[in-house]
Amino acid sequence: MARLFLGIDSSTQSLSAVVIDLDTHKVVCEKSINFDAALPQFKTKNGVLPGRDPLVKHSPPLLWVAALDLLFAQLKKDKVALGKVLAVSGCGQQHGSVYLNEKATAVLAALDPKKSLVENLDGIFARKTAPIWMDSSTAKECAEIRKKLGGIKFTASRTGSDTFERFTGPQIRKFYKTEPKAYEKTASIALVSSFMASLLAGKIAPIDFGDGAGMNLMDIRRKNWNPDALKATAPSLVKKLPLLAESGRVIGKVSPYFVEKFGLNPEALATVWTGDNPASVLGLGLIKPGQVAISLGTSDTFFGTMEKCLTDENGEGHVFGSPTGGYMTLICFKNGSLAREKIREHYKISDWKKFGQLLAQTPPGNGDAILLPWFEAEIVPRINKPGIHRFDLDEKNAAANCRAIFEAQALSMRLHSQWMQVAPEKILATGGASNDRALLQVLADVMNCRVQRIEVSKSAALGAALQAAHGWLVAAGQNPKWEKLTTGFCDPVPGSEIKPDKAAARIYDRLVEKYAACESEAMEAVETSKL
Ligand code: XUL
């Protein structure tokens, strides 16, 4: 009998499933439910409820619940062999929080298959909506918690990150301050990931070390709730938070609801879910310490894996527990494709091929010219006031500006990932802009390491399916190796490897120093409003 494993990704705009076959090492099915299109009655736009305050971003948890019913119905309709699924795992958009009342435990334990999941769960919420990762309305709470924890460096070294508006601790504090009665009625606080896992398991699920690290509440080294962080956030929090556990750990058998309604294997195991980024790290095959992937999208994201826990004392990067047991880091640069496109538009360059040709007319290092492309407020480094800064760079020189934007982004990644103390052997590049060889060559030269493209469809849901398989094998008393488990699922694109040019790499070893100095100068000037 085929050994199938189901991974589910509960993301901002959709709920996706990937089913893998562990014997053939093949993906047997991929399915997605788009929230706005499939469930218009929840009135979301891109999965988020419209509202008056642009800083507030919430979603209705019942939307995710309804989508889970639809997803399973679709899998059944497509004749996916749900009866052969041995374990289910998943991941969720990080940081979002769901507030449950005292009825939740009993309701979860007795889900009635004759009713929909929404009808079953309607009465279990202490808060109708869930703040999600796009919410940035908690600047005050961030400052309060950071202060109580002893500043940026200490907050980051204890919880893995400085306080951030979207992180769950500051969100919980805001809820406690603004709706104290509803906070008091909250019996249990879940993350999106642990909430969805609870539906599958039919009981309150643990939060894992990956997603738990995105809360500013978990001790990143000891992997338990940090009493000081809990105290700095809200009262009685320890009673409201579930247990912490490693992702993929078996919680129990799946709820009979899914067995009776959709024909899921009654012996299938429900496991602990994780965050979408930790799951993607797995889905991209980053299973050994020191492996790095860069996703070149609207924002550029740097993912790295580390064996030991090091934290960023500047508080710019995040450290989460990795599903493979060590640690992973996530550094998000907001001015990614967005900034590249702005430069292309500014110089009226028709396409990326032409852009690459212009770039090739200039030498690596660009004659020491530097561009700081903060078209939007930047996350890394923290820049609240957008602005473009040129140092020894002529704005009229289109070719030099084309090179400058790519070099700036790669130099910034090199500079701001130094705290990880990881010298990658190879960087995997993914996302829309990873098709651009000119960009990847600059990346290889600046990082002085090989760069190869990887294209994995639904990497988060795939990571979750692999996590389900791992959890099941562990529960069966085996000692599965991640390397063996991931073989064939996430291989980089053959023939796409780019080698660094040694002479160019030496130039960038020097230029990164100048880049850092320009960055400090511009940041100081922004702070003192000289620019
Ligand atoms: C990570 C973050 C986002 C969400 C997106 O810190 O906020 O990547 O996880 O789903």
Coordinates of C-alpha atoms and ligand atoms in Angstrom, one line a residue, residues 9-12 92-95 133-134 166-167 211 214 275-278 301 303 318 320 330 332, ligand 1:
D9 CA -0.3 25.4 4.3
S10 CA -2.7 27.9 5.8
S11 CA -1.4 31.1 4.3
T12 CA -2.8 34.7 4.0
G92 CA 0.5 28.6 8.8
Q93 CA 1.2 32.2 8.1
Q94 CA 3.4 33.2 11.1
H95 CA 2.5 35.4 14.1
W133 CA 1.3 39.2 10.3
M134 CA 0.4 42.2 8.2
R166 CA 3.3 41.7 13.9
F167 CA 4.8 39.4 16.5
D211 CA 6.3 29.4 15.0
G214 CA 7.7 34.4 16.2
G275 CA 5.2 28.4 10.6
D276 CA 5.2 28.8 6.8
N277 CA 8.8 30.0 6.7
P278 CA 10.2 27.1 8.8
T301 CA 14.1 37.2 1.9
F303 CA 16.8 32.1 4.8
H318 CA 14.8 36.8 13.2
F320 CA 13.2 30.6 14.6
L330 CA 14.9 35.0 8.3
C332 CA 13.5 40.4 5.2
Ligands
XUL1 C1 7.5 36.2 8.7 C2 6.3 36.8 8.2 C3 5.7 36.4 7.0 C4 4.5 35.5 7.2 C5 3.8 35.3 5.8 O1 8.1 36.8 9.8 O2 5.7 37.7 8.9 O3 6.6 35.8 6.1 O4 4.9 34.3 7.8 O5 2.9 34.3 5.8

